[in-house]
């Protein structure tokens, strides 16, 4: 029986991208290959907010009690090893049973499953087929992986997902919501922009890109990255989304980002969870 280290498992409204507003179960796995410490910081600087929290980590007995951050990665506790003791290792059966307990009718109807992180394709690919084959999971209609787009699918998961989409009548039932990291994140371009990986995802499902930006310069980077993806065969839509996991940061630039999306004929993604729930854990 497969196991996954789970940072969060919750039921909420999808706040971003193509399926904004859809009731969904979110499975947030532990681990990531990036830190994204540059979000919300002056260019070239890295946030230390999570370091301050980590210095006092013993006072937090549960993941949900950790403070939110206004700079850096807003899901820092899903990959920083200093918080790993707050993320239990669960079997595929335990996860499936927890999912059913969250669903309003205790079974899948029209709700989606979103597997997110951290980076969900980094270390747990071998476990997803077992999870999706647990009792009752056959009724799941829509599956989304929220990924940074740097991890190729393993041959085992690739083949399984091909079979999964065939049994559910179409590649459009499997979505890869890819958020490539621009320089605003603090990550390196050559490590973050991986067109071959996106093409790998396109072979088994529907793919769209979602760039987090805060300025005209960030938008130009997003356009440059998009052209690089397009030149290698990417066919899906592109969204722009404002930086900020808390209200006072997000609402500083969300209108500007929406206008940039209109200017360049792209799509704008809101962050509904910020306005509705203040982006608290479990939302």
Tab-separated table of C-alpha atoms in Angstrom:
chain	number	residue	atom	x	y	z
A	1	UNK	CA	0.000	0.000	0.000
A	2	UNK	CA	1.454	3.378	-1.032
A	3	UNK	CA	2.069	6.251	1.354
A	4	UNK	CA	2.198	10.023	0.916
A	5	UNK	CA	3.470	12.702	3.292
A	6	UNK	CA	0.490	15.033	3.515
A	7	UNK	CA	0.732	18.673	4.555
A	8	UNK	CA	-2.940	19.482	4.104
A	9	UNK	CA	-6.099	17.706	3.025
A	10	UNK	CA	-9.138	19.950	2.834
A	11	UNK	CA	-12.353	20.787	0.981
A	12	UNK	CA	-12.762	24.279	-0.445
A	13	UNK	CA	-13.508	26.384	-3.512
A	14	UNK	CA	-10.851	26.371	-6.218
A	15	UNK	CA	-9.603	29.949	-6.135
A	16	UNK	CA	-7.350	30.124	-9.188
A	17	UNK	CA	-7.110	29.350	-12.873
A	18	UNK	CA	-9.436	27.498	-15.217
A	19	UNK	CA	-11.656	25.940	-12.555
A	20	UNK	CA	-12.012	28.988	-10.312
A	21	UNK	CA	-15.147	28.574	-8.206
A	22	UNK	CA	-15.349	24.773	-8.424
A	23	UNK	CA	-15.838	22.858	-5.174
A	24	UNK	CA	-12.722	20.719	-4.764
A	25	UNK	CA	-10.771	18.500	-2.412
A	26	UNK	CA	-7.149	19.625	-2.125
A	27	UNK	CA	-4.397	17.144	-1.338
A	28	UNK	CA	-1.251	19.125	-0.505
A	29	UNK	CA	1.848	16.940	-0.479
A	30	UNK	CA	5.110	17.675	1.304
A	31	UNK	CA	8.299	18.614	-0.540
A	32	UNK	CA	9.447	20.982	-3.290
A	33	UNK	CA	12.524	21.661	-5.401
A	34	UNK	CA	12.082	25.456	-5.111
A	35	UNK	CA	11.824	27.912	-2.204
A	36	UNK	CA	10.401	30.996	-4.011
A	37	UNK	CA	11.782	33.358	-1.407
A	38	UNK	CA	11.621	36.368	-3.723
A	39	UNK	CA	7.840	36.795	-3.858
A	40	UNK	CA	6.793	40.166	-2.460
A	41	UNK	CA	10.385	41.315	-1.970
A	42	UNK	CA	12.444	44.039	-3.704
A	43	UNK	CA	14.183	42.552	-6.734
A	44	UNK	CA	17.195	40.500	-5.710
A	45	UNK	CA	16.179	40.150	-2.054
A	46	UNK	CA	14.930	36.999	-0.318
A	47	UNK	CA	12.281	36.844	2.415
A	48	UNK	CA	13.239	35.660	5.909
A	49	UNK	CA	9.678	35.416	7.286
A	50	UNK	CA	9.634	31.624	7.386
A	51	UNK	CA	13.025	31.640	9.159
A	52	UNK	CA	11.567	33.742	11.957
A	53	UNK	CA	8.656	31.310	12.271
A	54	UNK	CA	11.001	28.316	12.199
A	55	UNK	CA	12.990	29.778	15.095
A	56	UNK	CA	9.844	29.383	17.203
A	57	UNK	CA	8.452	26.236	15.563
A	58	UNK	CA	8.080	24.354	18.875
A	59	UNK	CA	5.193	26.576	19.876
A	60	UNK	CA	3.072	25.313	16.950
A	61	UNK	CA	1.505	21.920	17.593
A	62	UNK	CA	-0.433	21.771	14.312
A	63	UNK	CA	0.145	22.832	10.711
A	64	UNK	CA	-3.033	24.947	10.788
A	65	UNK	CA	-1.680	27.042	13.674
A	66	UNK	CA	1.343	28.317	11.748
A	67	UNK	CA	1.304	32.030	10.807
A	68	UNK	CA	0.660	33.151	7.267
A	69	UNK	CA	3.412	35.070	5.489
A	70	UNK	CA	3.202	38.172	3.300
A	71	UNK	CA	6.488	37.522	1.472
A	72	UNK	CA	8.121	34.433	0.062
A	73	UNK	CA	6.239	31.173	-0.578
A	74	UNK	CA	2.784	31.230	1.027
A	75	UNK	CA	2.841	27.424	1.419
A	76	UNK	CA	6.311	27.371	3.011
A	77	UNK	CA	5.410	24.697	5.565
A	78	UNK	CA	4.657	22.201	2.809
A	79	UNK	CA	8.352	21.880	1.880
A	80	UNK	CA	10.600	23.446	4.543
A	81	UNK	CA	12.061	20.504	6.491
A	82	UNK	CA	11.887	22.479	9.733
A	83	UNK	CA	8.103	21.972	9.606
A	84	UNK	CA	8.024	18.404	8.292
A	85	UNK	CA	6.954	16.947	11.664
A	86	UNK	CA	3.600	18.689	11.156
A	87	UNK	CA	2.900	16.689	7.959
A	88	UNK	CA	1.878	13.061	8.650
A	89	UNK	CA	2.587	10.120	6.369
A	90	UNK	CA	-0.732	8.546	5.334
A	91	UNK	CA	-1.562	5.453	3.326
A	92	UNK	CA	-3.553	5.725	0.114
A	93	UNK	CA	-6.502	4.111	1.904
A	94	UNK	CA	-6.335	6.606	4.776
A	95	UNK	CA	-6.234	9.499	2.309
A	96	UNK	CA	-9.189	8.158	0.328
A	97	UNK	CA	-11.224	7.672	3.494
A	98	UNK	CA	-10.391	11.207	4.635
A	99	UNK	CA	-11.456	12.542	1.239
A	100	UNK	CA	-14.858	10.847	1.486
A	101	UNK	CA	-15.363	12.308	4.962
A	102	UNK	CA	-14.806	15.795	3.506
A	103	UNK	CA	-17.177	15.482	0.543
A	104	UNK	CA	-20.700	16.789	1.200
A	105	UNK	CA	-22.336	13.491	0.141
A	106	UNK	CA	-19.437	11.291	1.323
A	107	UNK	CA	-18.784	10.262	-2.256
A	108	UNK	CA	-17.612	11.913	-5.475
A	109	UNK	CA	-20.259	13.751	-7.466
A	110	UNK	CA	-19.182	16.862	-9.394
A	111	UNK	CA	-16.340	17.899	-7.103
A	112	UNK	CA	-12.749	17.937	-8.368
A	113	UNK	CA	-9.582	16.533	-6.813
A	114	UNK	CA	-6.603	18.911	-6.824
A	115	UNK	CA	-3.172	17.491	-5.980
A	116	UNK	CA	-0.890	20.349	-5.044
A	117	UNK	CA	2.189	21.151	-2.986
A	118	UNK	CA	4.956	22.028	-2.552
A	119	UNK	CA	5.650	20.211	-5.780
A	120	UNK	CA	3.366	17.145	-6.003
A	121	UNK	CA	5.286	15.536	-8.873
A	122	UNK	CA	8.601	15.603	-7.046
A	123	UNK	CA	8.475	12.556	-4.803
A	124	UNK	CA	5.065	10.905	-4.745
A	125	UNK	CA	4.359	9.915	-8.360
A	126	UNK	CA	4.519	6.205	-7.583
A	127	UNK	CA	1.724	6.601	-5.009
A	128	UNK	CA	-0.952	8.333	-7.097
A	129	UNK	CA	-2.096	5.265	-9.090
A	130	UNK	CA	-2.761	3.416	-5.827
A	131	UNK	CA	-4.713	6.380	-4.439
A	132	UNK	CA	-6.806	6.743	-7.587
A	133	UNK	CA	-7.633	3.027	-7.501
A	134	UNK	CA	-8.933	3.045	-3.924
A	135	UNK	CA	-12.594	2.107	-3.416
A	136	UNK	CA	-14.900	4.902	-4.546
A	137	UNK	CA	-12.240	6.873	-6.416
A	138	UNK	CA	-13.550	5.519	-9.722
A	139	UNK	CA	-16.347	8.096	-9.454
A	140	UNK	CA	-13.891	11.016	-9.520
A	141	UNK	CA	-14.572	12.980	-12.721
A	142	UNK	CA	-11.879	15.685	-12.761
A	143	UNK	CA	-8.272	15.634	-11.566
A	144	UNK	CA	-5.817	18.549	-11.485
A	145	UNK	CA	-2.121	18.579	-10.652
A	146	UNK	CA	-0.886	22.010	-9.554
A	147	UNK	CA	2.806	21.946	-10.436
A	148	UNK	CA	5.754	24.226	-11.136
A	149	UNK	CA	6.338	22.378	-14.411
A	150	UNK	CA	9.857	21.080	-13.766
A	151	UNK	CA	9.204	17.396	-13.074
A	152	UNK	CA	8.753	14.864	-15.886
A	153	UNK	CA	6.089	12.231	-15.337
A	154	UNK	CA	7.530	8.838	-14.510
A	155	UNK	CA	6.769	6.161	-17.090
A	156	UNK	CA	4.544	4.398	-14.557
A	157	UNK	CA	2.440	7.479	-13.798
A	158	UNK	CA	2.387	8.530	-17.468
A	159	UNK	CA	0.994	5.160	-18.525
A	160	UNK	CA	-1.492	5.096	-15.664
A	161	UNK	CA	-2.803	8.583	-16.469
A	162	UNK	CA	-3.250	7.635	-20.125
A	163	UNK	CA	-5.415	4.752	-18.990
A	164	UNK	CA	-7.219	6.996	-16.466
A	165	UNK	CA	-8.208	9.567	-19.099
A	166	UNK	CA	-9.287	6.873	-21.556
A	167	UNK	CA	-11.628	5.375	-18.966
A	168	UNK	CA	-13.093	8.832	-18.269
A	169	UNK	CA	-13.652	9.721	-21.928
A	170	UNK	CA	-11.068	12.380	-22.575
A	171	UNK	CA	-7.770	14.076	-21.839
A	172	UNK	CA	-9.717	17.155	-20.736
A	173	UNK	CA	-10.612	15.365	-17.475
A	174	UNK	CA	-6.957	15.563	-16.432
A	175	UNK	CA	-5.485	19.051	-16.023
A	176	UNK	CA	-1.985	20.279	-15.288
A	177	UNK	CA	-2.128	23.776	-13.810
A	178	UNK	CA	1.486	24.844	-14.336
A	179	UNK	CA	2.918	27.850	-12.508
A	180	UNK	CA	6.415	28.424	-13.938
A	181	UNK	CA	8.579	30.539	-11.660
A	182	UNK	CA	9.831	33.864	-13.016
A	183	UNK	CA	12.610	35.981	-11.484
A	184	UNK	CA	10.075	37.555	-9.099
A	185	UNK	CA	10.143	34.205	-7.276
A	186	UNK	CA	13.904	34.266	-6.759
A	187	UNK	CA	14.388	31.082	-8.797
A	188	UNK	CA	16.708	30.699	-11.799
A	189	UNK	CA	15.237	30.845	-15.320
A	190	UNK	CA	17.119	27.819	-16.631
A	191	UNK	CA	15.842	25.680	-13.770
A	192	UNK	CA	12.280	26.991	-13.817
A	193	UNK	CA	11.380	27.214	-17.518
A	194	UNK	CA	11.226	23.654	-18.872
A	195	UNK	CA	9.267	23.379	-22.176
A	196	UNK	CA	10.012	19.666	-22.608
A	197	UNK	CA	8.285	18.939	-19.307
A	198	UNK	CA	5.165	20.800	-20.434
A	199	UNK	CA	5.100	18.767	-23.643
A	200	UNK	CA	5.293	15.624	-21.518
A	201	UNK	CA	2.147	16.716	-19.646
A	202	UNK	CA	0.339	17.638	-22.876
A	203	UNK	CA	0.606	14.062	-24.082
A	204	UNK	CA	-1.755	12.850	-21.361
A	205	UNK	CA	-3.853	15.863	-20.317
A	206	UNK	CA	-4.843	19.499	-20.717
A	207	UNK	CA	-2.194	22.040	-19.719
A	208	UNK	CA	-2.367	25.746	-18.951
A	209	UNK	CA	0.255	28.169	-17.644
A	210	UNK	CA	-0.296	30.544	-14.728
A	211	UNK	CA	2.376	33.184	-14.129
A	212	UNK	CA	2.581	35.086	-10.841
A	213	UNK	CA	3.556	38.696	-11.537
A	214	UNK	CA	3.490	42.151	-9.950
A	215	UNK	CA	4.784	44.561	-12.607
A	216	UNK	CA	5.194	45.331	-16.304
A	217	UNK	CA	8.700	43.839	-16.179
A	218	UNK	CA	7.317	40.605	-14.750
A	219	UNK	CA	4.738	40.558	-17.531
A	220	UNK	CA	7.445	40.893	-20.161
A	221	UNK	CA	9.197	37.899	-18.602
A	222	UNK	CA	5.955	35.935	-18.720
A	223	UNK	CA	5.538	36.772	-22.405
A	224	UNK	CA	9.132	35.718	-23.095
A	225	UNK	CA	8.612	32.429	-21.272
A	226	UNK	CA	5.342	31.856	-23.126
A	227	UNK	CA	7.097	32.275	-26.463
A	228	UNK	CA	9.703	29.761	-25.372
A	229	UNK	CA	6.982	27.262	-24.455
A	230	UNK	CA	5.050	27.952	-27.672
A	231	UNK	CA	8.130	27.435	-29.811
A	232	UNK	CA	8.445	23.929	-28.386
A	233	UNK	CA	4.801	23.014	-28.945
A	234	UNK	CA	2.773	24.290	-25.979
A	235	UNK	CA	-0.833	24.892	-27.108
A	236	UNK	CA	-2.799	25.819	-23.987
A	237	UNK	CA	-3.998	29.134	-22.530
A	238	UNK	CA	-1.935	31.479	-20.360
A	239	UNK	CA	-3.085	33.199	-17.171
A	240	UNK	CA	-1.571	36.101	-15.260
A	241	UNK	CA	-2.109	36.244	-11.501
A	242	UNK	CA	-1.064	38.869	-8.984
A	243	UNK	CA	1.533	38.048	-6.347
A	244	UNK	CA	0.344	37.851	-2.758
A	245	UNK	CA	-1.124	35.257	-0.451
A	246	UNK	CA	-2.545	37.897	1.907
A	247	UNK	CA	-4.989	40.700	1.160
A	248	UNK	CA	-2.763	43.740	1.633
A	249	UNK	CA	-0.230	42.362	-0.868
A	250	UNK	CA	-2.567	40.801	-3.421
A	251	UNK	CA	-4.843	43.824	-3.785
A	252	UNK	CA	-1.932	46.189	-4.403
A	253	UNK	CA	-1.403	44.861	-7.926
A	254	UNK	CA	-4.394	42.678	-8.897
A	255	UNK	CA	-6.068	45.413	-10.979
A	256	UNK	CA	-2.791	46.210	-12.759
A	257	UNK	CA	-2.276	42.511	-13.507
A	258	UNK	CA	-5.818	42.196	-14.868
A	259	UNK	CA	-5.177	45.165	-17.167
A	260	UNK	CA	-1.914	43.597	-18.354
A	261	UNK	CA	-3.780	40.379	-19.145
A	262	UNK	CA	-6.284	42.341	-21.237
A	263	UNK	CA	-3.530	44.325	-22.957
A	264	UNK	CA	-1.781	41.172	-24.134
A	265	UNK	CA	-4.853	39.055	-24.827
A	266	UNK	CA	-4.132	36.671	-21.959
A	267	UNK	CA	-6.379	35.393	-19.174
A	268	UNK	CA	-6.536	36.837	-15.672
A	269	UNK	CA	-6.649	34.590	-12.640
A	270	UNK	CA	-8.020	35.833	-9.350
A	271	UNK	CA	-7.168	34.316	-5.972
A	272	UNK	CA	-10.645	33.789	-4.574
A	273	UNK	CA	-9.251	32.243	-1.408
A	274	UNK	CA	-7.630	35.552	-0.469
A	275	UNK	CA	-10.855	37.549	-0.563
A	276	UNK	CA	-13.151	34.803	0.709
A	277	UNK	CA	-11.024	33.190	3.405
A	278	UNK	CA	-7.970	35.445	3.781
A	279	UNK	CA	-5.948	32.490	2.451
A	280	UNK	CA	-6.031	30.727	5.812
A	281	UNK	CA	-4.647	27.205	5.921
A	282	UNK	CA	-7.209	24.705	4.691
A	283	UNK	CA	-8.744	27.071	2.143
